[in-house]
Structures are given as structure tokens and as C-alpha cells.
Amino acid sequence: MNLKIVSWNCHYGLTDEKVDKLLEKNDFVDADIYAIQECEEKNISASIESKLGSIQDNWYGDHKEYEWYHNGDLGIALFSNKYQIERVNKNKEPYRYVIPYKVTDKKTSESFNLIHIWTKTKDREQNYKEDYFMFVLNAIADAEYSKYLFPNDGKVIWAGDFNWSAQLKSNFAKSKFSEFELKIKNKLESAYHMHTGIKLGEESVRTFFDKKSNSFFNDYIFYGTNGFNINNAVIGSRDGWNLSECRKEFLSDHCPIMAELSLK
């Protein structure tokens, strides 16, 4: 089974205009799965589904973004025409947002796990033990939950906005990313890094651009080393980009990422 997956943080809501900008680039056209972060439930329209595929198992959000920031009830969504995709741990998602799904090919019934990620804060007070990337590490440390993250057959993909990067400079951030690399060693590979031979943290391109002229490689597609082969991977940005260039191309502060994989 071959599959093409695109992951993208669309930045405060998904619109037809943003989808059209995404699909102007050949690398991001005709994906089997579109994993979209930071969209609103009300964004899911027939028009957008006609372009990205059918929404799978509805939009998912925990409603905290609206409560805290009043910028809309933001969450995550998966679109596909090829696959049936279902959340496998409904109403028991303690790690914000590290959400496991089961993906089944409608024709062949082959299946794999998909972990859709958009790490967020637990509350408005910074709590390094629970916020952002710590949710990923805490999910990995949870013996029961990690069964979804690392299935025995290795058939798993992690995709999304991790809100964390090897380029972060604090000792805490660096140590936690190193811990993550150790936890996934021999289990997961980054599609982009495996395809290009570039090491994590040594990227010249970035996926996220902020208003302070900072940029980081925050968005990833990881795949199970025993479950998949990597055929291609693309980052939507180019060397030297800044926020204005990313917004011009994609109407977002994140560029999309794409991977083409095949089941072993």
C-alpha cells in the first residue's frame, strides 16, 4: 500500500482561500490524507471536503482554545477519500493534542495507526511538566497509551505541529528533544530527515515562522521504521524564508509538509 500524507497548521482557521493556496503547489495535491491543525469545526464545508476529501470521524477539539483565547474553537481534522479513519481512544485523550486514530484502506482493509499531533498548553500558566512537547513525552511514558504510539507491527505514522524544535536554545528544550530522540530510536524515523539524510536540528529550511523573525523546524511526519518505507518527502518552505514569505505562499505561519510512504 502506497500513501501520500500532507500535514499543515493552517493558522487560526481553514478557509477555501487557504486550501486553494495549498493546492497550488504540486507537492501537496492529491494526498491520500490531509492532517490539518488549528482549524475550527465550522470551517468544515462541502467545498473544502470537495478539495481535500471527506472529513474523517469529525473535527476534534477540546474547546479550550475558545475559552482561553477567544480566537475560535480551534482543533484538528483529518480528510481522506481513500481511507476510513477513526479515533481509537475516544473521550480518553489526556495528552493535548496527541490523538491516536486507526486508518483502514477502504479497498484492501489494510490498516495502520495515525497519531495526529498539535501540542498545546494545559492551562495559561506555564507548566513545564505538562505543556507543549511534554505532552508527547508524557504520552510515550504512559504504558497503556504508548501501545497506540508504538504498535508491535510498527505500522504507525505521527504527523502534525509539535511546537518544539531541536533549534530551541534553552537547556531544558534541548534536553527534552534529546530525550524524545532517545525514546523513538529504532522505532520512528522523520520522513523528511530520512529522505534527505539531514540530521534533526541541522535543517536549513524551517516549517514555522514567528513575528520576532525567529523560525524553527516544528512540524514533522514520523513513520514506524518496521512498518513503512519512505519514498519521498517535501517541506513547503525554502532556505532563508521569513514570516511574510510563508504567509504570502500559504496564508499561514506554518508551511505544509508532505511524505510519500509504502507499507512493508
C-alpha atoms as a printed R data frame, in Angstrom:
    type eleno elety resid chain resno       x      y      z
1   ATOM     1    CA   MET     A     1   0.000  0.000  0.000
2   ATOM     2    CA   ASN     A     2   1.356  3.382 -1.029
3   ATOM     3    CA   LEU     A     3   0.130  6.577  0.586
4   ATOM     4    CA   LYS     A     4   0.730 10.302  0.426
5   ATOM     5    CA   ILE     A     5   0.130 12.382  3.532
6   ATOM     6    CA   VAL     A     6   0.203 16.155  3.972
7   ATOM     7    CA   SER     A     7   0.317 17.811  7.382
8   ATOM     8    CA   TRP     A     8  -0.278 21.527  7.879
9   ATOM     9    CA   ASN     A     9  -1.041 24.024 10.629
10  ATOM    10    CA   CYS     A    10  -3.347 26.366  8.709
11  ATOM    11    CA   HIS     A    11  -3.207 29.142 11.371
12  ATOM    12    CA   TYR     A    12  -6.441 30.236 13.037
13  ATOM    13    CA   GLY     A    13  -8.965 28.562 10.821
14  ATOM    14    CA   LEU     A    14  -9.190 26.753  7.484
15  ATOM    15    CA   THR     A    15 -10.696 28.616  4.526
16  ATOM    16    CA   ASP     A    16 -11.225 27.876  0.858
17  ATOM    17    CA   GLU     A    17  -8.631 30.517  0.064
18  ATOM    18    CA   LYS     A    18  -6.039 28.771  2.214
19  ATOM    19    CA   VAL     A    19  -6.838 25.369  0.713
20  ATOM    20    CA   ASP     A    20  -6.522 26.823 -2.787
21  ATOM    21    CA   LYS     A    21  -3.096 28.245 -1.896
22  ATOM    22    CA   LEU     A    22  -2.028 24.859 -0.547
23  ATOM    23    CA   LEU     A    23  -3.162 23.064 -3.683
24  ATOM    24    CA   GLU     A    24  -1.364 25.474 -5.999
25  ATOM    25    CA   LYS     A    25   1.792 23.515 -5.169
26  ATOM    26    CA   ASN     A    26   2.020 20.154 -6.955
27  ATOM    27    CA   ASP     A    27   3.743 18.521 -3.990
28  ATOM    28    CA   PHE     A    28   0.617 18.964 -1.884
29  ATOM    29    CA   VAL     A    29  -2.032 17.970 -4.441
30  ATOM    30    CA   ASP     A    30  -3.925 14.657 -4.323
31  ATOM    31    CA   ALA     A    31  -2.791 13.499 -0.908
32  ATOM    32    CA   ASP     A    32  -4.480 10.400  0.475
33  ATOM    33    CA   ILE     A    33  -4.630 12.043  3.906
34  ATOM    34    CA   TYR     A    34  -4.638 15.714  4.864
35  ATOM    35    CA   ALA     A    35  -3.867 16.272  8.554
36  ATOM    36    CA   ILE     A    36  -4.854 19.842  9.441
37  ATOM    37    CA   GLN     A    37  -4.121 21.574 12.737
38  ATOM    38    CA   GLU     A    38  -5.589 24.818 14.133
39  ATOM    39    CA   CYS     A    39  -8.886 24.669 12.254
40  ATOM    40    CA   GLU     A    40 -12.406 25.282 13.541
41  ATOM    41    CA   GLU     A    41 -15.304 22.851 13.353
42  ATOM    42    CA   LYS     A    42 -17.354 25.440 11.473
43  ATOM    43    CA   ASN     A    43 -14.633 25.525  8.788
44  ATOM    44    CA   ILE     A    44 -15.544 22.023  7.572
45  ATOM    45    CA   SER     A    45 -17.620 22.790  4.494
46  ATOM    46    CA   ALA     A    46 -18.708 20.816  1.457
47  ATOM    47    CA   SER     A    47 -16.411 22.998 -0.619
48  ATOM    48    CA   ILE     A    48 -13.345 22.159  1.460
49  ATOM    49    CA   GLU     A    49 -14.246 18.464  1.510
50  ATOM    50    CA   SER     A    50 -14.501 18.508 -2.278
51  ATOM    51    CA   LYS     A    51 -10.866 19.675 -2.376
52  ATOM    52    CA   LEU     A    52  -9.248 17.737  0.482
53  ATOM    53    CA   GLY     A    53 -11.504 14.687  0.815
54  ATOM    54    CA   SER     A    54 -14.198 13.668  3.254
55  ATOM    55    CA   ILE     A    55 -13.807 14.689  6.870
56  ATOM    56    CA   GLN     A    56 -12.963 11.590  8.924
57  ATOM    57    CA   ASP     A    57 -14.561 10.939 12.315
58  ATOM    58    CA   ASN     A    58 -15.496 14.590 12.576
59  ATOM    59    CA   TRP     A    59 -13.391 17.519 13.697
60  ATOM    60    CA   TYR     A    60 -11.756 17.064 17.091
61  ATOM    61    CA   GLY     A    61 -11.178 19.744 19.706
62  ATOM    62    CA   ASP     A    62 -11.354 20.048 23.464
63  ATOM    63    CA   HIS     A    63 -12.901 23.556 23.354
64  ATOM    64    CA   LYS     A    64 -10.202 25.150 25.482
65  ATOM    65    CA   GLU     A    65  -8.865 27.453 22.776
66  ATOM    66    CA   TYR     A    66 -12.133 29.380 22.619
67  ATOM    67    CA   GLU     A    67 -12.393 29.526 26.388
68  ATOM    68    CA   TRP     A    68  -8.865 30.839 26.874
69  ATOM    69    CA   TYR     A    69  -8.075 32.942 23.856
70  ATOM    70    CA   HIS     A    70 -11.435 33.782 22.233
71  ATOM    71    CA   ASN     A    71  -9.906 33.307 18.812
72  ATOM    72    CA   GLY     A    72 -12.191 30.482 17.804
73  ATOM    73    CA   ASP     A    73 -12.750 26.907 18.886
74  ATOM    74    CA   LEU     A    74  -9.618 25.517 17.298
75  ATOM    75    CA   GLY     A    75  -8.752 21.853 16.880
76  ATOM    76    CA   ILE     A    76  -7.620 19.228 14.373
77  ATOM    77    CA   ALA     A    77  -9.147 17.494 11.363
78  ATOM    78    CA   LEU     A    78  -8.315 14.631  9.005
79  ATOM    79    CA   PHE     A    79  -9.533 14.453  5.410
80  ATOM    80    CA   SER     A    80  -9.417 11.423  3.128
81  ATOM    81    CA   ASN     A    81 -11.303  9.702  0.337
82  ATOM    82    CA   LYS     A    82  -9.088  6.604  0.326
83  ATOM    83    CA   TYR     A    83  -9.230  5.706  3.998
84  ATOM    84    CA   GLN     A    84 -11.706  5.296  6.809
85  ATOM    85    CA   ILE     A    85 -10.163  6.985  9.840
86  ATOM    86    CA   GLU     A    86 -11.485  6.612 13.388
87  ATOM    87    CA   ARG     A    87 -10.313  7.817 16.784
88  ATOM    88    CA   VAL     A    88  -9.451  4.755 18.829
89  ATOM    89    CA   ASN     A    89  -9.427  6.205 22.334
90  ATOM    90    CA   LYS     A    90 -12.495  8.423 22.299
91  ATOM    91    CA   ASN     A    91 -13.152 10.516 25.379
92  ATOM    92    CA   LYS     A    92  -9.855  9.357 26.886
93  ATOM    93    CA   GLU     A    93  -7.307 11.747 25.412
94  ATOM    94    CA   PRO     A    94  -5.291 13.054 28.381
95  ATOM    95    CA   TYR     A    95  -2.445 14.387 26.250
96  ATOM    96    CA   ARG     A    96  -3.267 17.634 24.479
97  ATOM    97    CA   TYR     A    97  -3.231 17.004 21.460
98  ATOM    98    CA   VAL     A    98  -1.604 13.588 20.917
99  ATOM    99    CA   ILE     A    99  -4.553 11.798 19.364
100 ATOM   100    CA   PRO     A   100  -4.457  8.192 18.066
101 ATOM   101    CA   TYR     A   101  -6.514  7.054 15.081
102 ATOM   102    CA   LYS     A   102  -6.951  3.798 13.195
103 ATOM   103    CA   VAL     A   103  -6.635  4.195  9.419
104 ATOM   104    CA   THR     A   104  -8.153  1.496  7.180
105 ATOM   105    CA   ASP     A   105  -7.865  1.266  3.404
106 ATOM   106    CA   LYS     A   106 -11.419  1.087  2.058
107 ATOM   107    CA   LYS     A   107 -10.424 -1.281 -0.754
108 ATOM   108    CA   THR     A   108  -7.844 -3.612  0.790
109 ATOM   109    CA   SER     A   109  -8.737 -3.330  4.502
110 ATOM   110    CA   GLU     A   110  -5.043 -2.841  5.325
111 ATOM   111    CA   SER     A   111  -4.675 -0.658  8.381
112 ATOM   112    CA   PHE     A   112  -2.207  1.327 10.469
113 ATOM   113    CA   ASN     A   113  -2.201  3.808 13.348
114 ATOM   114    CA   LEU     A   114  -2.035  7.553 12.830
115 ATOM   115    CA   ILE     A   115  -1.115  9.864 15.690
116 ATOM   116    CA   HIS     A   116  -2.314 13.393 14.930
117 ATOM   117    CA   ILE     A   117  -0.321 15.917 16.948
118 ATOM   118    CA   TRP     A   118  -0.815 19.575 17.782
119 ATOM   119    CA   THR     A   119   0.829 20.137 21.148
120 ATOM   120    CA   LYS     A   120  -0.724 22.831 23.323
121 ATOM   121    CA   THR     A   121  -0.604 24.191 26.846
122 ATOM   122    CA   LYS     A   122  -2.669 22.600 29.580
123 ATOM   123    CA   ASP     A   123  -3.503 25.951 31.112
124 ATOM   124    CA   ARG     A   124  -2.481 29.575 30.696
125 ATOM   125    CA   GLU     A   125   0.140 29.228 33.391
126 ATOM   126    CA   GLN     A   126   3.343 27.758 32.009
127 ATOM   127    CA   ASN     A   127   3.903 24.307 33.444
128 ATOM   128    CA   TYR     A   128   6.968 22.657 32.008
129 ATOM   129    CA   LYS     A   129   5.867 19.237 33.203
130 ATOM   130    CA   GLU     A   130   2.716 19.264 31.077
131 ATOM   131    CA   ASP     A   131   2.831 21.927 28.357
132 ATOM   132    CA   TYR     A   132   3.542 21.561 24.648
133 ATOM   133    CA   PHE     A   133   6.167 18.928 23.858
134 ATOM   134    CA   MET     A   134   5.897 17.468 27.346
135 ATOM   135    CA   PHE     A   135   2.532 16.025 26.328
136 ATOM   136    CA   VAL     A   136   4.345 13.899 23.739
137 ATOM   137    CA   LEU     A   137   6.917 12.700 26.267
138 ATOM   138    CA   ASN     A   138   4.220 12.022 28.865
139 ATOM   139    CA   ALA     A   139   2.186 10.040 26.331
140 ATOM   140    CA   ILE     A   140   5.258  7.959 25.492
141 ATOM   141    CA   ALA     A   141   5.828  7.305 29.206
142 ATOM   142    CA   ASP     A   142   2.238  6.090 29.653
143 ATOM   143    CA   ALA     A   143   2.477  2.312 29.218
144 ATOM   144    CA   GLU     A   144  -1.146  1.928 28.127
145 ATOM   145    CA   TYR     A   145  -1.266  4.934 25.821
146 ATOM   146    CA   SER     A   146   2.084  4.138 24.223
147 ATOM   147    CA   LYS     A   147   0.568  0.971 22.753
148 ATOM   148    CA   TYR     A   148  -1.137  3.230 20.223
149 ATOM   149    CA   LEU     A   149   2.052  5.229 19.627
150 ATOM   150    CA   PHE     A   150   4.323  2.225 19.098
151 ATOM   151    CA   PRO     A   151   2.259 -0.745 17.863
152 ATOM   152    CA   ASN     A   152   4.111 -4.045 17.722
153 ATOM   153    CA   ASP     A   153   3.932 -4.227 13.930
154 ATOM   154    CA   GLY     A   154   5.480 -0.775 13.521
155 ATOM   155    CA   LYS     A   155   2.607  0.375 11.318
156 ATOM   156    CA   VAL     A   156   2.232  3.912 12.628
157 ATOM   157    CA   ILE     A   157   2.578  7.475 11.406
158 ATOM   158    CA   TRP     A   158   2.899 10.546 13.621
159 ATOM   159    CA   ALA     A   159   2.026 13.805 11.881
160 ATOM   160    CA   GLY     A   160   1.492 17.367 12.972
161 ATOM   161    CA   ASP     A   161   2.745 20.502 14.676
162 ATOM   162    CA   PHE     A   162   4.930 19.514 17.635
163 ATOM   163    CA   ASN     A   163   5.516 23.136 18.732
164 ATOM   164    CA   TRP     A   164   9.068 22.101 19.585
165 ATOM   165    CA   SER     A   165  12.354 22.028 17.765
166 ATOM   166    CA   ALA     A   166  15.943 20.943 18.080
167 ATOM   167    CA   GLN     A   167  16.744 24.577 17.224
168 ATOM   168    CA   LEU     A   168  15.356 25.870 20.531
169 ATOM   169    CA   LYS     A   169  18.246 27.223 22.580
170 ATOM   170    CA   SER     A   170  17.340 26.677 26.225
171 ATOM   171    CA   ASN     A   171  18.976 23.773 28.029
172 ATOM   172    CA   PHE     A   172  15.538 22.494 29.015
173 ATOM   173    CA   ALA     A   173  14.290 22.476 25.414
174 ATOM   174    CA   LYS     A   174  17.430 20.806 24.114
175 ATOM   175    CA   SER     A   175  17.400 18.144 26.819
176 ATOM   176    CA   LYS     A   176  13.755 17.297 26.185
177 ATOM   177    CA   PHE     A   177  14.285 16.999 22.438
178 ATOM   178    CA   SER     A   178  17.274 14.737 23.065
179 ATOM   179    CA   GLU     A   179  15.085 12.668 25.371
180 ATOM   180    CA   PHE     A   180  12.486 12.399 22.621
181 ATOM   181    CA   GLU     A   181  15.093 11.250 20.088
182 ATOM   182    CA   LEU     A   182  16.219  8.565 22.512
183 ATOM   183    CA   LYS     A   183  12.639  7.387 23.124
184 ATOM   184    CA   ILE     A   184  11.871  6.954 19.424
185 ATOM   185    CA   LYS     A   185  15.230  5.467 18.430
186 ATOM   186    CA   ASN     A   186  14.789  2.312 16.326
187 ATOM   187    CA   LYS     A   187  11.022  2.871 16.419
188 ATOM   188    CA   LEU     A   188  10.312  6.021 14.372
189 ATOM   189    CA   GLU     A   189  12.083  7.994 11.660
190 ATOM   190    CA   SER     A   190  11.334 11.504 10.441
191 ATOM   191    CA   ALA     A   191  10.242 11.247  6.811
192 ATOM   192    CA   TYR     A   192  11.969 14.459  5.729
193 ATOM   193    CA   HIS     A   193  15.220 13.729  7.540
194 ATOM   194    CA   MET     A   194  15.395 10.114  6.434
195 ATOM   195    CA   HIS     A   195  14.687 11.061  2.817
196 ATOM   196    CA   THR     A   196  17.222 13.894  2.699
197 ATOM   197    CA   GLY     A   197  19.876 12.480  5.024
198 ATOM   198    CA   ILE     A   198  19.788 15.664  7.111
199 ATOM   199    CA   LYS     A   199  20.030 15.218 10.872
200 ATOM   200    CA   LEU     A   200  17.379 16.549 13.217
201 ATOM   201    CA   GLY     A   201  18.361 20.073 14.207
202 ATOM   202    CA   GLU     A   202  20.587 20.645 11.175
203 ATOM   203    CA   GLU     A   203  17.860 21.771  8.764
204 ATOM   204    CA   SER     A   204  18.441 24.845  6.604
205 ATOM   205    CA   VAL     A   205  14.708 25.144  5.893
206 ATOM   206    CA   ARG     A   206  12.098 25.829  8.559
207 ATOM   207    CA   THR     A   207   8.414 24.993  8.954
208 ATOM   208    CA   PHE     A   208   7.316 27.724 11.413
209 ATOM   209    CA   PHE     A   209   7.967 31.477 11.329
210 ATOM   210    CA   ASP     A   210   7.089 33.909 14.127
211 ATOM   211    CA   LYS     A   211   6.626 37.682 14.357
212 ATOM   212    CA   LYS     A   212  10.018 38.129 16.023
213 ATOM   213    CA   SER     A   213  11.878 36.900 12.936
214 ATOM   214    CA   ASN     A   214  12.514 33.534 14.542
215 ATOM   215    CA   SER     A   215  11.988 30.323 12.624
216 ATOM   216    CA   PHE     A   216  12.012 26.686 13.681
217 ATOM   217    CA   PHE     A   217  11.517 23.190 12.327
218 ATOM   218    CA   ASN     A   218   8.382 22.416 14.361
219 ATOM   219    CA   ASP     A   219   6.340 20.228 12.015
220 ATOM   220    CA   TYR     A   220   7.057 16.566 11.390
221 ATOM   221    CA   ILE     A   221   5.869 13.360  9.802
222 ATOM   222    CA   PHE     A   222   7.390 10.367 11.566
223 ATOM   223    CA   TYR     A   223   6.805  6.780 10.456
224 ATOM   224    CA   GLY     A   224   7.350  3.380 12.038
225 ATOM   225    CA   THR     A   225  10.707  2.020 10.897
226 ATOM   226    CA   ASN     A   226   9.428 -1.560 10.827
227 ATOM   227    CA   GLY     A   227   6.141 -0.702  9.158
228 ATOM   228    CA   PHE     A   228   6.912  1.701  6.318
229 ATOM   229    CA   ASN     A   229   9.426  2.658  3.665
230 ATOM   230    CA   ILE     A   230   9.987  6.306  2.763
231 ATOM   231    CA   ASN     A   231   9.700  7.198 -0.930
232 ATOM   232    CA   ASN     A   232   9.586 10.999 -0.884
233 ATOM   233    CA   ALA     A   233   9.302 13.945  1.499
234 ATOM   234    CA   VAL     A   234   8.932 17.676  0.895
235 ATOM   235    CA   ILE     A   235   8.892 20.832  3.034
236 ATOM   236    CA   GLY     A   236   6.891 23.748  1.631
237 ATOM   237    CA   SER     A   237   9.379 26.460  2.564
238 ATOM   238    CA   ARG     A   238  12.745 27.429  1.093
239 ATOM   239    CA   ASP     A   239  16.073 28.478  2.585
240 ATOM   240    CA   GLY     A   240  16.023 31.962  4.068
241 ATOM   241    CA   TRP     A   241  12.274 32.337  4.318
242 ATOM   242    CA   ASN     A   242  10.650 34.623  6.874
243 ATOM   243    CA   LEU     A   243   7.098 35.037  8.146
244 ATOM   244    CA   SER     A   244   5.975 37.333  5.319
245 ATOM   245    CA   GLU     A   245   7.123 34.874  2.671
246 ATOM   246    CA   CYS     A   246   5.357 31.976  4.364
247 ATOM   247    CA   ARG     A   247   2.148 33.988  4.685
248 ATOM   248    CA   LYS     A   248   2.367 35.051  1.043
249 ATOM   249    CA   GLU     A   249   2.692 31.446 -0.128
250 ATOM   250    CA   PHE     A   250   0.361 29.694  2.316
251 ATOM   251    CA   LEU     A   251  -1.594 32.338  4.310
252 ATOM   252    CA   SER     A   252  -0.199 30.767  7.474
253 ATOM   253    CA   ASP     A   253   2.813 30.999  9.755
254 ATOM   254    CA   HIS     A   254   3.497 27.323  9.059
255 ATOM   255    CA   CYS     A   255   4.372 25.727  5.746
256 ATOM   256    CA   PRO     A   256   2.946 22.299  4.869
257 ATOM   257    CA   ILE     A   257   4.970 19.104  4.886
258 ATOM   258    CA   MET     A   258   4.443 16.003  2.747
259 ATOM   259    CA   ALA     A   259   5.587 12.386  2.815
260 ATOM   260    CA   GLU     A   260   5.048  9.502  0.428
261 ATOM   261    CA   LEU     A   261   5.281  6.152  2.188
262 ATOM   262    CA   SER     A   262   4.668  2.499  1.450
263 ATOM   263    CA   LEU     A   263   3.735 -0.274  3.848
264 ATOM   264    CA   LYS     A   264   6.326 -3.008  4.158
